[in-house]
Short mmCIF file of C-alpha atoms and ligand atoms in Angstrom, two decimals:
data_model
loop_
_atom_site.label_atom_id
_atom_site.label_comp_id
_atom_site.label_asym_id
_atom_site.label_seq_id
_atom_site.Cartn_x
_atom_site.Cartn_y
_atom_site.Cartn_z
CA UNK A 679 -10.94 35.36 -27.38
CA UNK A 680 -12.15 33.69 -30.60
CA UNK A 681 -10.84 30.36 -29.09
CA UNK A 682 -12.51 31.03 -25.70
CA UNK A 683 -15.55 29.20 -26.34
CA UNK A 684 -14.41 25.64 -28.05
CA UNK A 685 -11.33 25.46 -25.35
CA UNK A 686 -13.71 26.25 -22.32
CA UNK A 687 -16.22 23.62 -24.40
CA UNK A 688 -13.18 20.57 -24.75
CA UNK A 689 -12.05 21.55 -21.21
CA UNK A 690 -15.86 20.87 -19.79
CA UNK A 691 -15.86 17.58 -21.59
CA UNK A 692 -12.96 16.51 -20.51
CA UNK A 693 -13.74 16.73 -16.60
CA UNK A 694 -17.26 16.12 -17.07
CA UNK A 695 -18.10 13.24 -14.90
CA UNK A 696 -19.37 10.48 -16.34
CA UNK A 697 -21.76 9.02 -14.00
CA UNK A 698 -20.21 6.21 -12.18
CA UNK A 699 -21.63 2.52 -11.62
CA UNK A 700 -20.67 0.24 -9.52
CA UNK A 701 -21.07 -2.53 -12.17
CA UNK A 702 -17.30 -3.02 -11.48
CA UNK A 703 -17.17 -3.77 -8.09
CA UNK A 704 -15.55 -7.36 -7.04
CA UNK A 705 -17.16 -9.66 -4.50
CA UNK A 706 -17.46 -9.37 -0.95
CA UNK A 707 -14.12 -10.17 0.39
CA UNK A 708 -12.89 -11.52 4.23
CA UNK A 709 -11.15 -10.43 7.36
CA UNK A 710 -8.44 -12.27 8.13
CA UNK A 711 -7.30 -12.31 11.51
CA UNK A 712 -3.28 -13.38 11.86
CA UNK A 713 -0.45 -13.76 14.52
CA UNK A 714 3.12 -13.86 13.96
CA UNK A 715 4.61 -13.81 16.98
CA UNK A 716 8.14 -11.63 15.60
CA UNK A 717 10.80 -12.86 17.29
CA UNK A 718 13.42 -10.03 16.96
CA UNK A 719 16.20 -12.38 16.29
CA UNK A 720 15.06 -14.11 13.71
CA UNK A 721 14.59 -10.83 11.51
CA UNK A 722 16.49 -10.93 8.02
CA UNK A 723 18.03 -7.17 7.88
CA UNK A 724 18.37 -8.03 4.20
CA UNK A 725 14.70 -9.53 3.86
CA UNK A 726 14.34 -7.55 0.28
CA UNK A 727 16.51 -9.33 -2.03
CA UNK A 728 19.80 -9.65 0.16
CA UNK A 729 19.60 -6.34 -0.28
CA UNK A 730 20.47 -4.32 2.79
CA UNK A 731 19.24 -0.34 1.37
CA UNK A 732 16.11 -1.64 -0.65
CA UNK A 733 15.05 -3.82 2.63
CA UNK A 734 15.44 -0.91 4.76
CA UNK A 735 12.93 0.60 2.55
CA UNK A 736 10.56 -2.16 2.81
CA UNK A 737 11.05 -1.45 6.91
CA UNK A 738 10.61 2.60 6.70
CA UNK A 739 7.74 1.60 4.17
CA UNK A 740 6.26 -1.01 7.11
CA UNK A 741 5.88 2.09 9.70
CA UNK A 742 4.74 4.69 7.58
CA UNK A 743 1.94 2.70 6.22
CA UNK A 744 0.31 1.86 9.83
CA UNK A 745 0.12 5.68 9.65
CA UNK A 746 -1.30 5.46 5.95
CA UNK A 747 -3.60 2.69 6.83
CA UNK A 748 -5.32 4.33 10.37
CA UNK A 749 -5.93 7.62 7.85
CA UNK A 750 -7.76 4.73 5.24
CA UNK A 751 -9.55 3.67 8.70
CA UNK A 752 -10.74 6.72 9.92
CA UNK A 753 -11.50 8.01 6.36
CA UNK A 754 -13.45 4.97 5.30
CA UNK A 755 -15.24 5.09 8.70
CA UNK A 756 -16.45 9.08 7.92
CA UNK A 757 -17.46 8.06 4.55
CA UNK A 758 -19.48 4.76 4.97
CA UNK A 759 -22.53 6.21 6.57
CA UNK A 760 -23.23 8.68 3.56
CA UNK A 761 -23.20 5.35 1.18
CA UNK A 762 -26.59 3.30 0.54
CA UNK A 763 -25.13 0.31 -1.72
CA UNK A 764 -25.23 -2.45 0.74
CA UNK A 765 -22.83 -4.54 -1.05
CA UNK A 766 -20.14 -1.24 -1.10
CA UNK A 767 -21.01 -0.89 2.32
CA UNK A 768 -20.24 -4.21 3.27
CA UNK A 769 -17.36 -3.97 1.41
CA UNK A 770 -15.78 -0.78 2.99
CA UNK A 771 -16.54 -3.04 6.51
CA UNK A 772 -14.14 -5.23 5.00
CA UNK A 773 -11.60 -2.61 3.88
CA UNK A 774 -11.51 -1.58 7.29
CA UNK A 775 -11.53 -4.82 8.94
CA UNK A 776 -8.43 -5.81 6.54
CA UNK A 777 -6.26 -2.71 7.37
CA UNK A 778 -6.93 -2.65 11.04
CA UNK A 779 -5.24 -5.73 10.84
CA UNK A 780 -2.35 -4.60 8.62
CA UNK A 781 -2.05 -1.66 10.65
CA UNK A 782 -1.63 -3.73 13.91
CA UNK A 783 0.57 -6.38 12.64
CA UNK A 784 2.71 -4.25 11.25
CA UNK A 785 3.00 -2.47 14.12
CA UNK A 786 4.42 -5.59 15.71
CA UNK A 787 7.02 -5.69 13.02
CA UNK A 788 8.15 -2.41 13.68
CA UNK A 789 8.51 -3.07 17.47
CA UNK A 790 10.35 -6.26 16.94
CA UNK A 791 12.69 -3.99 14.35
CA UNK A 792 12.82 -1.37 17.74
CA UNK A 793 13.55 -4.41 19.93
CA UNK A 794 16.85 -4.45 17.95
CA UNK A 795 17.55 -0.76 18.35
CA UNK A 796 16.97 0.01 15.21
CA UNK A 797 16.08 3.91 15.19
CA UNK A 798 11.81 2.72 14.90
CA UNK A 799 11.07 6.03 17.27
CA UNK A 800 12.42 7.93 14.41
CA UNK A 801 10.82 6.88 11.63
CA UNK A 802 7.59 6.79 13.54
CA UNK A 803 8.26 10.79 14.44
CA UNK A 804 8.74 11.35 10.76
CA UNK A 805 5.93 9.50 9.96
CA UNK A 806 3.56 11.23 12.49
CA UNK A 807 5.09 14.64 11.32
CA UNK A 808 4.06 13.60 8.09
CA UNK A 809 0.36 12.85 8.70
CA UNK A 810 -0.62 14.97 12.22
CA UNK A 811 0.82 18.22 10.51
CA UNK A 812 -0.15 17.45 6.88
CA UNK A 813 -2.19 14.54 5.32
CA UNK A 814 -4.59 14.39 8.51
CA UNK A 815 -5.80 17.68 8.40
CA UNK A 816 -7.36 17.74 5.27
CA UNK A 817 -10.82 18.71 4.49
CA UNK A 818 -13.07 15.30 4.09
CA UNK A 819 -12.87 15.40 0.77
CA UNK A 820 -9.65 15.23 0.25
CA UNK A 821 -8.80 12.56 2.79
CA UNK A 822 -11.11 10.82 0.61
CA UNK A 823 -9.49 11.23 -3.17
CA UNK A 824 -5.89 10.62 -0.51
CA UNK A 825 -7.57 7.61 0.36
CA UNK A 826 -8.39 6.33 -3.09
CA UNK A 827 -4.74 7.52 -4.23
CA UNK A 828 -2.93 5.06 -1.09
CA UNK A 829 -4.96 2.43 -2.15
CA UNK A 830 -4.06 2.86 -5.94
CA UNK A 831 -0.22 2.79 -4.42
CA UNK A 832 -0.66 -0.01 -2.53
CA UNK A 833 -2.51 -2.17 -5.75
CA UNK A 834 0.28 -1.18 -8.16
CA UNK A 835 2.65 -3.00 -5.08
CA UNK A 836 0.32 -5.35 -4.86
CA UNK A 837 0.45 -6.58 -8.23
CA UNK A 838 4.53 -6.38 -8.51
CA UNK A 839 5.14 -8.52 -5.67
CA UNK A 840 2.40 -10.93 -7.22
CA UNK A 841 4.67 -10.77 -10.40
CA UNK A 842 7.79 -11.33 -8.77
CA UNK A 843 7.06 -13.97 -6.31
CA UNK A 844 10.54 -15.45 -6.35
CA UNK A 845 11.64 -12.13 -4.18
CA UNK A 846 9.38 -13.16 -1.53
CA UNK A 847 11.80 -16.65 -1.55
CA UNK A 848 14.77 -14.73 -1.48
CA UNK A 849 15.37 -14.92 2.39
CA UNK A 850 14.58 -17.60 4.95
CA UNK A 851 12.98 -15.33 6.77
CA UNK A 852 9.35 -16.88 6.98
CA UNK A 853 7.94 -14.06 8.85
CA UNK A 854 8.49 -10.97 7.32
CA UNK A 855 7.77 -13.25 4.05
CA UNK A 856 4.45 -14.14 5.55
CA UNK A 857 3.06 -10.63 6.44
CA UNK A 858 4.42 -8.89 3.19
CA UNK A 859 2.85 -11.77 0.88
CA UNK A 860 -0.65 -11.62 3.54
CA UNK A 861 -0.29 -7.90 2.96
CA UNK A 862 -0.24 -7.75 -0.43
CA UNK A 863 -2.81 -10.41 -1.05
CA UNK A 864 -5.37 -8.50 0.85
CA UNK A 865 -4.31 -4.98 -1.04
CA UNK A 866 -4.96 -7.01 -4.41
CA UNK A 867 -8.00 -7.94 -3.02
CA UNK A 868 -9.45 -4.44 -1.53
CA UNK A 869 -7.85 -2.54 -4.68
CA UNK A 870 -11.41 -0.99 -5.48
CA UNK A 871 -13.08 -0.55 -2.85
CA UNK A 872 -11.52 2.99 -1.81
CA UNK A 873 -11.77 4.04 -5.41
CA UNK A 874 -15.14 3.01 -6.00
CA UNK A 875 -16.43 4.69 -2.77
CA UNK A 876 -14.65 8.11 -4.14
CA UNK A 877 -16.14 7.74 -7.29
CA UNK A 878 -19.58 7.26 -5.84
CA UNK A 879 -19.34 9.65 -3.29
CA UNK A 880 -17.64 12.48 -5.34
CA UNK A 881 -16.79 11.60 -8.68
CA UNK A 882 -15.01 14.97 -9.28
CA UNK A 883 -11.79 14.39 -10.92
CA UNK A 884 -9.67 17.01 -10.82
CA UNK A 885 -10.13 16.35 -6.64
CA UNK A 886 -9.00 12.53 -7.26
CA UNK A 887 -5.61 13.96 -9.69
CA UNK A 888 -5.32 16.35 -6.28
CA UNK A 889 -4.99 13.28 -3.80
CA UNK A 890 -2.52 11.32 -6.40
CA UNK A 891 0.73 13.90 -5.85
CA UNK A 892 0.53 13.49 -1.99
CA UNK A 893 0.56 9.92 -1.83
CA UNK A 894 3.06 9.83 -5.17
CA UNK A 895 5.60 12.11 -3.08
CA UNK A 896 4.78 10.01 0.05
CA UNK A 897 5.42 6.74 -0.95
CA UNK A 898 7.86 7.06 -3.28
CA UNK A 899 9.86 10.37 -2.39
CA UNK A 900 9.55 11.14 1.26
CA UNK A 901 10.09 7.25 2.49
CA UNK A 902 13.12 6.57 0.31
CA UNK A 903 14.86 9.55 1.12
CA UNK A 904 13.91 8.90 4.62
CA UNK A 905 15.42 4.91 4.52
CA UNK A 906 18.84 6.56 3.08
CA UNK A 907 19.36 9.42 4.88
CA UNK A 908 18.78 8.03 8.31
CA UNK A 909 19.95 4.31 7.69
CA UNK A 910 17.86 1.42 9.43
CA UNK A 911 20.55 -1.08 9.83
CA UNK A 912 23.75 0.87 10.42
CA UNK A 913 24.83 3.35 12.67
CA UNK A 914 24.51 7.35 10.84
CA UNK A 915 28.35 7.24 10.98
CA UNK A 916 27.89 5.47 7.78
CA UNK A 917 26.61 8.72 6.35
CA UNK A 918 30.17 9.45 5.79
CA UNK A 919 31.52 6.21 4.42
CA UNK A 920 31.96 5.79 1.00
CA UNK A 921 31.14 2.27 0.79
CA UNK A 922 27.62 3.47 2.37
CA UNK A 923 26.73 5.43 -0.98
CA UNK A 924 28.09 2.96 -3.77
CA UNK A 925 25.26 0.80 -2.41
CA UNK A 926 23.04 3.45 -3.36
CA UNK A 927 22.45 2.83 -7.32
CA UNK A 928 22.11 -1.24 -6.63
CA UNK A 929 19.38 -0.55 -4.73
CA UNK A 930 17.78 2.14 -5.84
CA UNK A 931 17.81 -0.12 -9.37
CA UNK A 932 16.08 -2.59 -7.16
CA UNK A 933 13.19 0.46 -6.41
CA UNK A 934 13.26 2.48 -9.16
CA UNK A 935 15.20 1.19 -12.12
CA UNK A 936 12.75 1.18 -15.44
CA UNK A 937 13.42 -2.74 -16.01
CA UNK A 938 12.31 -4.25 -13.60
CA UNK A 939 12.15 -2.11 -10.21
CA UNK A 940 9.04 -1.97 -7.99
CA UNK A 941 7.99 1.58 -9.02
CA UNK A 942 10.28 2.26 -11.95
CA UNK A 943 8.93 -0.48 -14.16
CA UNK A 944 5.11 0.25 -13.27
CA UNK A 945 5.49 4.02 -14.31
CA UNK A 946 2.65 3.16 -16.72
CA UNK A 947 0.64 1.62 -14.18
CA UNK A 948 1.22 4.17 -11.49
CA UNK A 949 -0.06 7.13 -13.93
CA UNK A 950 -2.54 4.89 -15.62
CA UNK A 951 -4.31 6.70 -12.60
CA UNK A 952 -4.79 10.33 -14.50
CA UNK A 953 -6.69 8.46 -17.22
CA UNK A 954 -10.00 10.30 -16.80
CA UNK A 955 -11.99 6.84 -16.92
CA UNK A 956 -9.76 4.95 -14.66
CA UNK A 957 -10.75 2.10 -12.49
CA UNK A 958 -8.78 -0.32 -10.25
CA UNK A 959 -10.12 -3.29 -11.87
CA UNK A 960 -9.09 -2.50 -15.54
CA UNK A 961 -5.93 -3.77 -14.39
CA UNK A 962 -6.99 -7.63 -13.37
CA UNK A 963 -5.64 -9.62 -10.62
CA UNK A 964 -8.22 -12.28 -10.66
CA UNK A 965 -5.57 -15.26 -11.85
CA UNK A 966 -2.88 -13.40 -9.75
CA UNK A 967 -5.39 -13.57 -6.40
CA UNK A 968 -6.74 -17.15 -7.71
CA UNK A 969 -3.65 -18.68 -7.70
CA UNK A 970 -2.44 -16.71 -4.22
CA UNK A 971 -4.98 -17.77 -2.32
CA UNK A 972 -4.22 -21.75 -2.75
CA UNK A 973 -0.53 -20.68 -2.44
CA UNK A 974 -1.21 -18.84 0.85
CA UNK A 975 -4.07 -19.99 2.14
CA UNK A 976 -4.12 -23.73 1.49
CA UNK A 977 -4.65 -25.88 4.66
CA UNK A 978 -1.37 -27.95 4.39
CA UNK A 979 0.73 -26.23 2.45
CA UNK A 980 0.26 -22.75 2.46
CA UNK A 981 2.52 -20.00 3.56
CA UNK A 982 -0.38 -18.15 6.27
CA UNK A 983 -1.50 -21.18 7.29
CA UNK A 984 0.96 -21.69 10.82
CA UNK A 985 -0.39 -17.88 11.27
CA UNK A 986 -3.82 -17.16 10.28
CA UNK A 987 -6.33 -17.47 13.49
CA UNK A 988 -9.19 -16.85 11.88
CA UNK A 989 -11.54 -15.56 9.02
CA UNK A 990 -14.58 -14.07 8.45
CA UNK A 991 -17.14 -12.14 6.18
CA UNK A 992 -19.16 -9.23 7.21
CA UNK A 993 -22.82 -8.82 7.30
CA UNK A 994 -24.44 -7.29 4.34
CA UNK A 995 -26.71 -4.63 5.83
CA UNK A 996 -28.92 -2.49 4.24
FE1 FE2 B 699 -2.84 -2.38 4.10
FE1 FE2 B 700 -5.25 -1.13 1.35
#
């Protein structure tokens, strides 16, 4: 009892909100319209450093997120009319505008992938069991604080790829290189937008800590156990061969290992996150996105170029 009052008093402080400003928010960013035309037979099955298990995560990963992305969509959507920034609002147009088009070229992906009978109708069950029965039936708010947590997922991903550009090199594959480097370009670019829209609209953290676990156990747990239990390039026969499993700890080095794997080296990064004063832009991409853009985007020489139709900004309405 006698330590009632100053624990109840540090506990307040600590989730007090702060009030948030947007004095963080980036520039208005574009829409880029592509078209890749997959041609099924062209596909690298080892796309992800000649690595067959870690690519096949990369492909589970590529149909789960159209799911992830449509629940960004439709969240986004619900949310913008309740803000009255214009430049946020413009903003979340372009969040939206960005992974409609991620959602929909990825989609193509996958249905090249299914073209090659690879088992696409299964990952997109899992994937729909996942969010019809689960993550899209939250209440508002916490498809909001979800949203904010994908997007956090999708920045620390972001930023990894950006820092290991060489794996994007790996393969010949110019397609799949194309729409993971477009992808993650655009993530880098829309890394704040979610979170600042959370933080302006609620601001409560112990709802955004809630929405972290579900996409944590999503991304990382749920889609790798998925991409080795049922495996994308070989028949489930393989389930049983021993070769099949000593591929396992290569791979899931290339994933998870603390040196240098996607998620295991940006632990710090990922849970940065919990820090109560948090924001997507204390980790900066500006050089990373600076020097991506001429890489990508240049008119001769970059890598979109053969497959970007078009771009455009939003209007800024008030
Ligand atoms: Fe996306
Ligand atoms: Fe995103």
């Amino acid at each position: 009892m006698l330590f009632t009052k100053p624990i109840k008093k540090a506990v307040t402080k600590a989730f007090a909100a702060a009030p948030f400003s947007l004095d963080k928010q980036s520039p208005i960013i574009p829409i880029r319209h592509m078209k890749f035309d997959f041609d099924p037979k062209l596909l690298d099955p080892k796309f992800y450093m000649n690595a067959e298990l870690a690519s096949a995560y990369f492909a589970s990963l590529s149909i789960f997120l159209t799911r992830g992305e449509d629940l960004v969509i439709d969240t986004a959507r619900y949310h913008r009319d309740f803000i009255t920034d214009p430049l946020l609002k413009q903003r979340v147009t372009s969040l939206i505008g960005q992974e409609a088009i991620h959602s929909k070229m990825h989609e193509e992906l996958n249905d090249a992938f299914l073209e090659l009978d690879l088992p696409v109708k299964l990952f997109r069950f899992l994937a729909g069991y996942v969010f019809e029965y689960g993550l899209e039936r939250l209440p508002q708010p916490m498809k909001l604080s979800l949203m904010a947590a994908i997007e956090h997922f999708t920045a620390v991903l972001a930023e990894y790829m950006m820092n290991h550009e060489e794996i994007f090199f790996r393969s010949q594959d110019e397609k799949q290189r194309a729409i993971w480097m477009w992808h993650m370009l655009e993530e880098s670019e829309h890394k704040d937008i979610a979170f600042d829209v959370y933080q302006t609209l609620s601001n409560n953290y112990a709802l955004r800590i809630a929405g972290f676990f579900p996409a944590l156990i999503t991304i990382l747990m749920l889609i790798s156990a998925a991409s080795i239990l049922v495996p994308f390039y070989r028949k489930p026969s393989n389930l049983v061969s021993l070769k099949y499993w000593k591929e396992i700890p290569y791979n899931f080095r290339l994933i998870f290992g603390l040196k240098d794997g996607v998620y295991g080296s940006t632990l710090g990064h990922i849970f940065d996150y919990l820090r109560p004063d948090f924001h997507p832009n204390d980790h900066d991409t500006s050089e990373f996105l600076a020097y991506y853009k001429e890489k990508l985007l240049n008119p001769e020489t970059g890598v979109l170029t053969p497959y970007m139709t078009k771009e455009f900004y939003p209007a800024l309405r008030s």
